[in-house]
């Protein structure tokens, strides 16, 4: 085995191990910081980090933990650990996890001080009492939620186009306010206890820091907030925000923007944390609105992995031929984890067939399985009624693009502004990388108004073995891509509704059948 082959095997292993960033990994991959984002995250300020899955939110949190000032400590919590919990017990679990972490690091962070140990022990005892209270009330909440879910599933069967459209608003949009109202009323007793305890808790936290001579601040890193029920999120954030206010605690939330609700207005009373007032947003997503920037960021990541195993930038670039790397970035939606994962899959196939370099057609063929994984991810994350709406949205957009023979399309800004349900559907499909942002404030050559531009995932049309004459793929890497987008077909609510009228009852089966064809 040659030296280069050994390095390639090492590259595959290093990428494979890094696809899912684990806490306290022995050889951490550095965060590739192109915009001084790391400096912002390390500042003593509340932040919410937004990006699609796989863009490096978790990596940024872990990397920042190694980069903060020596007087700052970080506590990392992943909300996936709490996704089966309902509110307010989920808040109690998060608070207990925070103080359990502090308790575990007392000696190293705060020294051997009995008062510090007593304070943390007392706080955790109080949380334990709250956790076991109101068990009967908790059960009734679960039953109510289950009943609503069953009702939603039943009404989706055999629904007409009118009821489908109504359900979009119910499931993704307007229903949230009703659920939040109900959640707040049912759980008010336990919430009242937490609220009454908060001033005393903050006094104990202040005393905790006054005792310490080394630690002056703690960053509470809350990863993957979107795993919590959306109606519960603003209440969780509201309490954490109030806990952090005027004490040396700062929250760093990482989540999907359109799957998150950090702030709601309840009868004129703000619940949660408001963007730019209570926290600063940080967007680490790279989209096709600036394809060259997104491609270059992904290339830097590949070069960094190459460096870790002794491959220089030129050797990494030589793993691709022609437009192979551009196509890989397109198929990955610009998301680093998707791009890296697809690279491993395509490289294995190419080498098994006797090749040694990845071309654009190699990527297109393998992008089908990537698309199937995204659908599966969507199904796992979304709730019953929402899942049906999202699957129908994918079917409608894919049918539209195949009919128009174009991977690119534009949506009128007016439709996105006036139709909350339609906008929310598009945003959720962006989150799941089914469609990709390709530009904003675009004018169309044949129609008035301004438009947002999108491209549908390559996996949606990968089954077309030959595109010539059957499909016109707009290459977003081309210099004139922005100009070509001005001639892209226009997709609006009317097109969506028209396509769904002729949709089969089982749209998921139809989607996967076509992809495998």
Coordinates of C-alpha atoms in Angstrom, one line a residue:
X1 CA 0.0 0.0 0.0
X2 CA 1.4 3.4 -1.1
X3 CA 1.9 6.3 1.3
X4 CA -0.9 8.2 -0.5
X5 CA -3.3 5.3 -0.1
X6 CA -2.5 5.2 3.7
X7 CA -3.1 8.9 3.9
X8 CA -6.4 8.6 2.0
X9 CA -7.5 5.8 4.5
X10 CA -6.6 8.1 7.3
X11 CA -8.5 11.0 5.7
X12 CA -11.6 8.8 5.5
X13 CA -11.3 7.8 9.1
X14 CA -10.7 11.3 10.3
X15 CA -13.8 12.6 8.4
X16 CA -15.9 9.7 9.6
X17 CA -15.0 10.3 13.2
X18 CA -15.8 14.0 12.9
X19 CA -19.2 13.8 11.1
X20 CA -20.9 13.9 14.5
X21 CA -19.0 16.1 16.9
X22 CA -18.7 14.5 20.3
X23 CA -18.0 16.3 23.6
X24 CA -14.5 16.0 24.9
X25 CA -13.2 14.1 21.8
X26 CA -9.5 13.4 22.1
X27 CA -8.5 15.0 18.8
X28 CA -10.9 17.9 18.3
X29 CA -11.4 19.3 14.8
X30 CA -10.9 23.1 14.8
X31 CA -13.8 25.4 13.7
X32 CA -12.9 27.1 10.4
X33 CA -13.7 30.7 11.3
X34 CA -13.9 32.9 8.2
X35 CA -15.8 35.8 9.8
X36 CA -14.5 36.3 13.4
X37 CA -17.6 34.4 14.7
X38 CA -15.5 32.7 17.3
X39 CA -14.6 36.0 18.9
X40 CA -18.3 36.9 19.2
X41 CA -19.2 33.6 20.7
X42 CA -16.5 33.9 23.3
X43 CA -17.8 37.3 24.4
X44 CA -19.7 37.8 27.7
X45 CA -23.0 38.2 25.9
X46 CA -26.1 36.1 25.3
X47 CA -26.2 34.6 21.9
X48 CA -28.4 32.4 19.7
X49 CA -26.5 30.6 16.9
X50 CA -28.6 29.8 13.9
X51 CA -27.8 27.4 11.0
X52 CA -29.2 24.3 9.3
X53 CA -28.2 20.9 10.6
X54 CA -24.6 20.0 9.9
X55 CA -23.3 23.6 9.6
X56 CA -21.1 23.3 12.7
X57 CA -23.1 24.7 15.5
X58 CA -22.0 22.1 18.0
X59 CA -18.4 22.3 16.7
X60 CA -18.5 26.0 17.3
X61 CA -19.7 25.6 20.9
X62 CA -17.1 23.0 21.7
X63 CA -14.3 25.0 20.0
X64 CA -15.3 28.2 21.8
X65 CA -15.0 26.3 25.1
X66 CA -11.3 25.9 24.5
X67 CA -10.9 29.5 23.4
X68 CA -12.7 31.5 26.2
X69 CA -10.9 33.7 28.7
X70 CA -9.3 31.8 31.6
X71 CA -11.8 33.3 34.0
X72 CA -14.8 31.9 32.1
X73 CA -16.1 28.3 32.3
X74 CA -18.6 26.6 30.0
X75 CA -21.4 24.1 30.7
X76 CA -22.7 22.2 27.7
X77 CA -26.2 20.8 27.5
X78 CA -27.8 19.0 24.6
X79 CA -31.6 19.3 24.4
X80 CA -31.9 16.0 22.6
X81 CA -31.3 14.5 26.1
X82 CA -34.5 16.2 27.2
X83 CA -36.8 15.9 24.2
X84 CA -39.1 13.3 25.8
X85 CA -39.7 15.6 28.7
X86 CA -42.7 17.9 28.8
X87 CA -42.7 21.4 30.3
X88 CA -42.0 22.5 33.0
X89 CA -40.1 19.3 34.0
X90 CA -37.9 19.8 31.0
X91 CA -36.8 23.2 32.5
X92 CA -36.2 21.5 35.9
X93 CA -34.0 18.9 34.2
X94 CA -32.0 21.5 32.3
X95 CA -31.4 23.5 35.5
X96 CA -30.4 20.4 37.4
X97 CA -28.0 19.4 34.6
X98 CA -26.5 22.9 34.9
X99 CA -25.9 22.6 38.6
X100 CA -24.8 19.0 38.4
X101 CA -22.0 20.1 36.0
X102 CA -21.0 22.9 38.4
X103 CA -21.0 20.4 41.2
X104 CA -18.8 18.0 39.3
X105 CA -16.2 20.8 38.7
X106 CA -16.4 22.5 42.1
X107 CA -12.8 21.7 43.2
X108 CA -11.2 22.4 39.8
X109 CA -13.2 25.6 39.1
X110 CA -14.0 27.1 42.5
X111 CA -11.6 25.5 44.9
X112 CA -12.2 23.4 48.0
X113 CA -14.8 25.6 49.7
X114 CA -17.6 24.1 51.8
X115 CA -20.0 26.9 51.2
X116 CA -19.9 26.4 47.4
X117 CA -20.6 22.7 47.9
X118 CA -23.5 23.5 50.3
X119 CA -25.0 26.0 47.9
X120 CA -25.0 23.7 44.9
X121 CA -26.3 20.8 47.0
X122 CA -29.2 22.9 48.3
X123 CA -30.1 24.1 44.8
X124 CA -30.2 20.5 43.5
X125 CA -32.3 19.4 46.5
X126 CA -34.8 22.1 45.7
X127 CA -35.0 21.0 42.1
X128 CA -35.5 17.4 43.1
X129 CA -38.5 18.4 45.2
X130 CA -40.0 20.3 42.2
X131 CA -39.3 17.4 39.9
X132 CA -41.4 14.9 41.8
X133 CA -44.4 17.3 42.5
X134 CA -47.6 17.3 40.5
X135 CA -47.2 13.9 38.9
X136 CA -50.9 13.6 38.3
X137 CA -51.0 17.0 36.5
X138 CA -48.0 15.9 34.3
X139 CA -50.0 12.8 33.3
X140 CA -53.0 14.8 32.3
X141 CA -50.8 17.0 30.1
X142 CA -49.4 14.0 28.3
X143 CA -52.9 12.6 27.7
X144 CA -54.2 15.9 26.3
X145 CA -51.2 16.0 23.9
X146 CA -51.8 12.5 22.8
X147 CA -55.5 13.1 22.2
X148 CA -54.7 16.1 20.0
X149 CA -52.1 14.1 18.0
X150 CA -54.6 11.3 17.3
X151 CA -57.2 13.9 16.2
X152 CA -54.7 15.5 13.9
X153 CA -53.8 12.2 12.3
X154 CA -57.4 11.2 11.7
X155 CA -58.3 14.4 10.0
X156 CA -55.4 14.1 7.6
X157 CA -56.8 10.9 6.0
X158 CA -58.6 11.6 2.7
X159 CA -58.3 15.4 3.2
X160 CA -59.4 17.7 0.4
X161 CA -57.2 20.5 -0.9
X162 CA -59.2 22.9 1.3
X163 CA -58.6 21.0 4.5
X164 CA -54.9 20.5 3.6
X165 CA -54.4 24.3 3.3
X166 CA -56.3 24.8 6.6
X167 CA -54.1 22.2 8.3
X168 CA -51.0 24.0 7.2
X169 CA -52.1 27.0 9.2
X170 CA -53.3 24.9 12.1
X171 CA -50.2 22.6 12.3
X172 CA -47.4 25.0 11.5
X173 CA -48.7 28.4 12.3
X174 CA -51.8 29.5 14.1
X175 CA -52.2 26.4 16.4
X176 CA -49.0 27.4 18.3
X177 CA -50.6 30.3 20.1
X178 CA -53.5 28.2 21.3
X179 CA -51.1 25.5 22.5
X180 CA -49.0 28.0 24.3
X181 CA -52.0 29.4 26.1
X182 CA -53.2 26.0 27.1
X183 CA -49.7 24.9 28.2
X184 CA -49.3 28.0 30.4
X185 CA -52.7 27.5 32.1
X186 CA -52.3 23.8 32.8
X187 CA -48.8 24.1 34.2
X188 CA -49.2 27.4 36.1
X189 CA -48.9 25.9 39.5
X190 CA -45.5 24.4 39.0
X191 CA -44.4 27.4 37.1
X192 CA -45.5 29.6 40.0
X193 CA -43.2 27.6 42.3
X194 CA -40.3 28.0 39.9
X195 CA -41.0 31.7 39.5
X196 CA -41.3 32.3 43.3
X197 CA -38.0 30.5 43.8
X198 CA -36.1 32.4 41.1
X199 CA -35.0 35.5 43.2
X200 CA -33.7 33.2 45.9
X201 CA -31.9 31.0 43.3
X202 CA -30.3 34.1 41.7
X203 CA -29.0 35.2 45.2
X204 CA -27.5 31.8 45.7
X205 CA -25.8 32.0 42.2
X206 CA -24.4 35.5 43.0
X207 CA -23.0 34.2 46.3
X208 CA -21.5 31.2 44.4
X209 CA -19.5 33.6 42.2
X210 CA -18.6 35.9 45.1
X211 CA -16.9 32.9 46.9
X212 CA -14.9 32.0 43.8
X213 CA -11.6 33.8 43.2
X214 CA -10.9 32.3 39.8
X215 CA -14.2 31.9 37.9
X216 CA -15.9 35.1 37.0
X217 CA -18.5 33.9 34.5
X218 CA -20.1 30.7 33.2
X219 CA -21.4 30.3 29.7
X220 CA -24.5 28.0 29.5
X221 CA -24.3 26.3 26.1
X222 CA -27.8 25.0 25.1
X223 CA -27.4 22.9 22.0
X224 CA -30.1 21.7 19.6
X225 CA -33.0 23.6 21.3
X226 CA -35.3 22.6 18.4
X227 CA -35.5 19.1 19.9
X228 CA -37.8 20.6 22.6
X229 CA -41.5 21.0 21.7
X230 CA -41.8 24.3 19.9
X231 CA -44.7 25.5 22.2
X232 CA -42.4 24.9 25.3
X233 CA -39.3 26.6 24.0
X234 CA -40.2 30.2 24.8
X235 CA -41.1 29.3 28.4
X236 CA -37.8 27.4 28.8
X237 CA -35.8 30.4 27.3
X238 CA -37.8 32.9 29.4
X239 CA -36.7 31.3 32.6
X240 CA -33.1 30.9 31.5
X241 CA -33.0 34.5 30.4
X242 CA -34.3 35.7 33.7
X243 CA -31.9 33.5 35.6
X244 CA -28.9 34.8 33.6
X245 CA -30.0 38.5 33.9
X246 CA -27.7 40.5 36.3
X247 CA -25.6 37.5 37.3
X248 CA -22.4 36.3 35.6
X249 CA -24.3 33.6 33.6
X250 CA -24.6 33.9 29.8
X251 CA -26.6 31.6 27.5
X252 CA -25.4 30.4 24.1
X253 CA -28.2 28.7 22.3
X254 CA -27.7 26.7 19.1
X255 CA -30.7 25.8 17.0
X256 CA -32.5 25.8 13.7
X257 CA -34.1 29.2 13.2
X258 CA -37.4 28.1 11.7
X259 CA -37.9 25.2 14.1
X260 CA -37.5 27.5 17.1
X261 CA -39.7 29.8 19.1
X262 CA -37.6 31.9 21.4
X263 CA -40.1 34.6 22.0
X264 CA -43.9 35.0 22.1
X265 CA -46.3 37.7 23.2
X266 CA -49.0 36.4 25.5
X267 CA -51.8 39.0 26.1
X268 CA -49.2 41.8 25.9
X269 CA -46.8 40.0 28.2
X270 CA -43.4 39.0 26.6
X271 CA -42.4 35.4 27.1
X272 CA -38.9 34.3 26.2
X273 CA -36.0 36.3 24.9
X274 CA -36.2 38.8 22.1
X275 CA -33.7 39.0 19.3
X276 CA -31.2 41.9 19.5
X277 CA -32.8 43.0 22.8
X278 CA -32.1 40.1 25.0
X279 CA -29.6 38.2 22.8
X280 CA -27.5 38.7 19.7
X281 CA -28.1 36.4 16.7
X282 CA -25.1 34.7 15.0
X283 CA -25.8 33.1 11.6
X284 CA -23.2 30.5 10.6
X285 CA -25.1 29.2 7.6
X286 CA -23.5 29.3 4.1
X287 CA -26.1 29.3 1.3
X288 CA -26.2 29.4 -2.5
X289 CA -27.0 33.0 -2.4
X290 CA -23.2 33.4 -2.5
X291 CA -22.1 30.1 -4.0
X292 CA -18.4 31.0 -4.3
X293 CA -18.2 31.9 -0.6
X294 CA -20.0 28.6 0.4
X295 CA -17.8 26.6 -1.9
X296 CA -14.6 28.2 -0.5
X297 CA -15.7 27.6 3.1
X298 CA -16.3 23.9 2.3
X299 CA -13.0 23.7 0.5
X300 CA -11.2 25.2 3.5
X301 CA -12.8 22.5 5.7
X302 CA -11.6 19.7 3.3
X303 CA -8.1 21.2 3.3
X304 CA -8.1 21.3 7.1
X305 CA -8.9 17.6 7.2
X306 CA -6.2 16.9 4.7
X307 CA -3.7 18.8 6.8
X308 CA -4.6 16.5 9.8
X309 CA -3.4 13.4 7.9
X310 CA -0.5 14.9 6.0
X311 CA -2.2 15.8 2.7
X312 CA -1.5 19.3 1.3
X313 CA -4.2 21.4 -0.4
X314 CA -3.2 20.4 -3.9
X315 CA -3.4 16.7 -3.0
X316 CA -6.9 17.2 -1.6
X317 CA -8.0 19.2 -4.7
X318 CA -6.7 16.4 -7.0
X319 CA -9.3 14.0 -5.5
X320 CA -11.8 15.8 -7.8
X321 CA -11.9 16.4 -11.5
X322 CA -13.7 19.0 -13.6
X323 CA -16.8 20.3 -11.8
X324 CA -16.7 17.5 -9.3
X325 CA -16.2 19.6 -6.2
X326 CA -18.7 22.3 -7.2
X327 CA -21.3 19.5 -7.7
X328 CA -20.4 18.0 -4.4
X329 CA -21.1 21.3 -2.6
X330 CA -24.4 21.6 -4.6
X331 CA -25.5 18.1 -3.6
X332 CA -24.6 18.8 0.0
X333 CA -26.7 22.0 0.0
X334 CA -23.6 23.9 1.1
X335 CA -23.8 22.1 4.5
X336 CA -20.3 20.9 5.5
X337 CA -21.5 17.6 7.2
X338 CA -23.7 16.7 4.2
X339 CA -20.8 17.5 1.8
X340 CA -18.3 15.5 3.8
X341 CA -20.6 12.5 4.2
X342 CA -21.5 12.4 0.5
X343 CA -17.8 12.7 -0.3
X344 CA -17.0 9.5 1.6
X345 CA -19.9 7.7 -0.2
X346 CA -18.9 8.9 -3.7
X347 CA -15.2 8.2 -3.2
X348 CA -15.9 4.6 -2.1
X349 CA -18.0 4.0 -5.3
X350 CA -15.5 5.7 -7.6
X351 CA -12.5 3.7 -6.2
X352 CA -14.5 0.4 -6.3
X353 CA -15.1 1.0 -10.0
X354 CA -11.4 1.6 -10.6
X355 CA -11.4 5.4 -10.6
X356 CA -9.4 7.7 -8.4
X357 CA -11.0 11.1 -8.9
X358 CA -14.6 12.4 -8.3
X359 CA -16.5 13.9 -11.2
X360 CA -19.9 15.7 -11.3
X361 CA -21.8 12.7 -12.7
X362 CA -20.4 10.5 -9.8
X363 CA -21.9 13.0 -7.3
X364 CA -25.3 13.2 -9.1
X365 CA -25.9 9.4 -9.0
X366 CA -25.1 9.1 -5.3
X367 CA -27.1 12.2 -4.3
X368 CA -30.3 10.1 -4.4
X369 CA -29.5 8.3 -1.1
X370 CA -28.6 11.7 0.4
X371 CA -32.1 13.0 -0.4
X372 CA -33.7 9.9 1.1
X373 CA -31.8 10.4 4.3
X374 CA -33.1 14.0 4.5
X375 CA -36.7 12.8 4.2
X376 CA -36.1 10.3 6.9
X377 CA -34.6 13.0 9.1
X378 CA -37.6 15.2 8.5
X379 CA -40.0 12.3 9.5
X380 CA -38.1 11.7 12.7
X381 CA -38.1 15.4 13.8
X382 CA -41.6 16.6 12.8
X383 CA -44.8 15.8 14.5
X384 CA -47.7 13.9 12.8
X385 CA -49.7 16.7 11.3
X386 CA -46.7 18.8 10.4
X387 CA -45.0 15.8 8.8
X388 CA -47.9 15.2 6.4
X389 CA -47.8 18.9 5.3
X390 CA -44.0 18.9 4.8
X391 CA -44.1 15.7 2.7
X392 CA -46.8 17.2 0.5
X393 CA -44.7 20.3 0.2
X394 CA -41.8 18.2 -1.1
X395 CA -44.1 16.4 -3.5
X396 CA -45.5 19.7 -4.8
X397 CA -42.1 21.4 -5.3
X398 CA -40.5 18.4 -6.9
X399 CA -43.5 17.9 -9.3
X400 CA -43.3 21.6 -10.2
X401 CA -39.6 21.5 -10.9
X402 CA -39.8 18.3 -13.0
X403 CA -42.8 19.7 -14.9
X404 CA -40.9 23.0 -15.6
X405 CA -37.7 21.1 -16.3
X406 CA -35.7 23.3 -13.9
X407 CA -33.9 22.8 -10.7
X408 CA -34.2 26.6 -9.9
X409 CA -37.4 28.5 -9.1
X410 CA -38.4 31.8 -7.6
X411 CA -41.2 32.7 -5.2
X412 CA -42.8 36.2 -5.0
X413 CA -41.8 38.2 -1.9
X414 CA -45.5 39.3 -1.7
X415 CA -46.7 35.7 -1.4
X416 CA -44.1 35.0 1.4
X417 CA -45.2 38.1 3.3
X418 CA -48.9 37.6 3.0
X419 CA -49.2 33.9 3.4
X420 CA -47.7 32.9 6.8
X421 CA -48.5 29.2 6.2
X422 CA -46.8 29.2 2.8
X423 CA -43.8 31.0 4.2
X424 CA -43.5 28.6 7.1
X425 CA -43.6 25.6 4.8
X426 CA -40.8 27.0 2.6
X427 CA -38.7 27.9 5.7
X428 CA -39.1 24.3 7.1
X429 CA -38.1 22.8 3.8
X430 CA -35.0 25.0 3.9
X431 CA -34.2 23.8 7.4
X432 CA -34.3 20.2 6.1
X433 CA -32.1 20.9 3.1
X434 CA -34.9 19.8 0.6
X435 CA -34.6 23.2 -1.1
X436 CA -31.7 25.7 -0.9
X437 CA -31.6 29.5 -0.8
X438 CA -30.2 30.9 -4.0
X439 CA -30.8 34.6 -3.6
X440 CA -33.1 37.4 -2.4
X441 CA -34.6 40.6 -3.8
X442 CA -34.4 39.3 -7.3
X443 CA -36.4 40.9 -10.2
X444 CA -37.9 38.7 -12.8
X445 CA -37.5 39.3 -16.5
X446 CA -41.1 38.7 -17.4
X447 CA -43.1 39.5 -14.2
X448 CA -43.3 42.4 -11.9
X449 CA -42.3 42.5 -8.2
X450 CA -39.3 41.1 -6.3
X451 CA -38.6 37.4 -5.7
X452 CA -36.6 35.0 -3.6
X453 CA -34.7 32.4 -5.5
X454 CA -34.3 28.7 -4.6
X455 CA -32.9 25.5 -6.0
X456 CA -34.3 22.1 -5.3
X457 CA -32.0 19.4 -4.0
X458 CA -30.1 17.4 -6.7
X459 CA -31.4 14.2 -5.2
X460 CA -34.9 15.2 -6.4
X461 CA -33.9 14.7 -10.0
X462 CA -30.9 12.4 -9.7
X463 CA -33.0 9.5 -11.2
X464 CA -32.9 11.3 -14.6
X465 CA -29.8 9.5 -15.9
X466 CA -29.5 11.9 -18.8
X467 CA -30.5 15.5 -18.3
X468 CA -30.1 16.7 -21.9
X469 CA -33.5 17.6 -23.2
X470 CA -35.2 16.3 -20.1
X471 CA -34.1 18.8 -17.5
X472 CA -32.3 22.1 -17.5
X473 CA -30.0 22.3 -14.5
X474 CA -28.9 25.8 -13.6
X475 CA -25.3 25.5 -12.3
X476 CA -25.2 27.9 -9.4
X477 CA -21.4 28.0 -9.7
X478 CA -21.6 29.8 -13.0
X479 CA -20.8 33.5 -13.1
X480 CA -24.1 34.3 -14.8
X481 CA -26.2 32.2 -12.4
X482 CA -27.8 35.2 -10.9
X483 CA -28.9 36.5 -14.3
X484 CA -30.3 33.1 -15.2
X485 CA -32.3 33.0 -12.0
X486 CA -34.3 36.1 -13.3
X487 CA -35.8 33.7 -15.9
X488 CA -36.6 30.9 -13.5
X489 CA -40.2 29.6 -13.3
X490 CA -42.3 31.3 -10.6
X491 CA -43.8 29.1 -7.9
X492 CA -46.6 30.5 -5.8
X493 CA -49.4 29.3 -3.5
X494 CA -51.7 28.7 -6.5
X495 CA -49.2 26.3 -8.0
X496 CA -48.8 24.5 -4.7
X497 CA -52.6 24.1 -4.3
X498 CA -53.1 23.0 -7.9
X499 CA -50.5 20.3 -7.7
X500 CA -51.8 18.9 -4.5
X501 CA -55.3 18.5 -6.0
X502 CA -53.8 15.7 -8.2
X503 CA -51.4 14.3 -5.6
X504 CA -51.7 10.7 -4.6
X505 CA -52.8 9.9 -1.0
X506 CA -49.4 8.4 -0.1
X507 CA -47.1 11.1 -1.3
X508 CA -44.1 9.6 0.5
X509 CA -44.4 6.4 -1.4
X510 CA -44.7 8.3 -4.7
X511 CA -41.6 10.3 -3.9
X512 CA -39.4 7.4 -3.0
X513 CA -40.7 5.3 -5.9
X514 CA -39.7 8.0 -8.4
X515 CA -36.3 8.5 -6.8
X516 CA -35.6 4.8 -7.0
X517 CA -36.8 4.5 -10.6

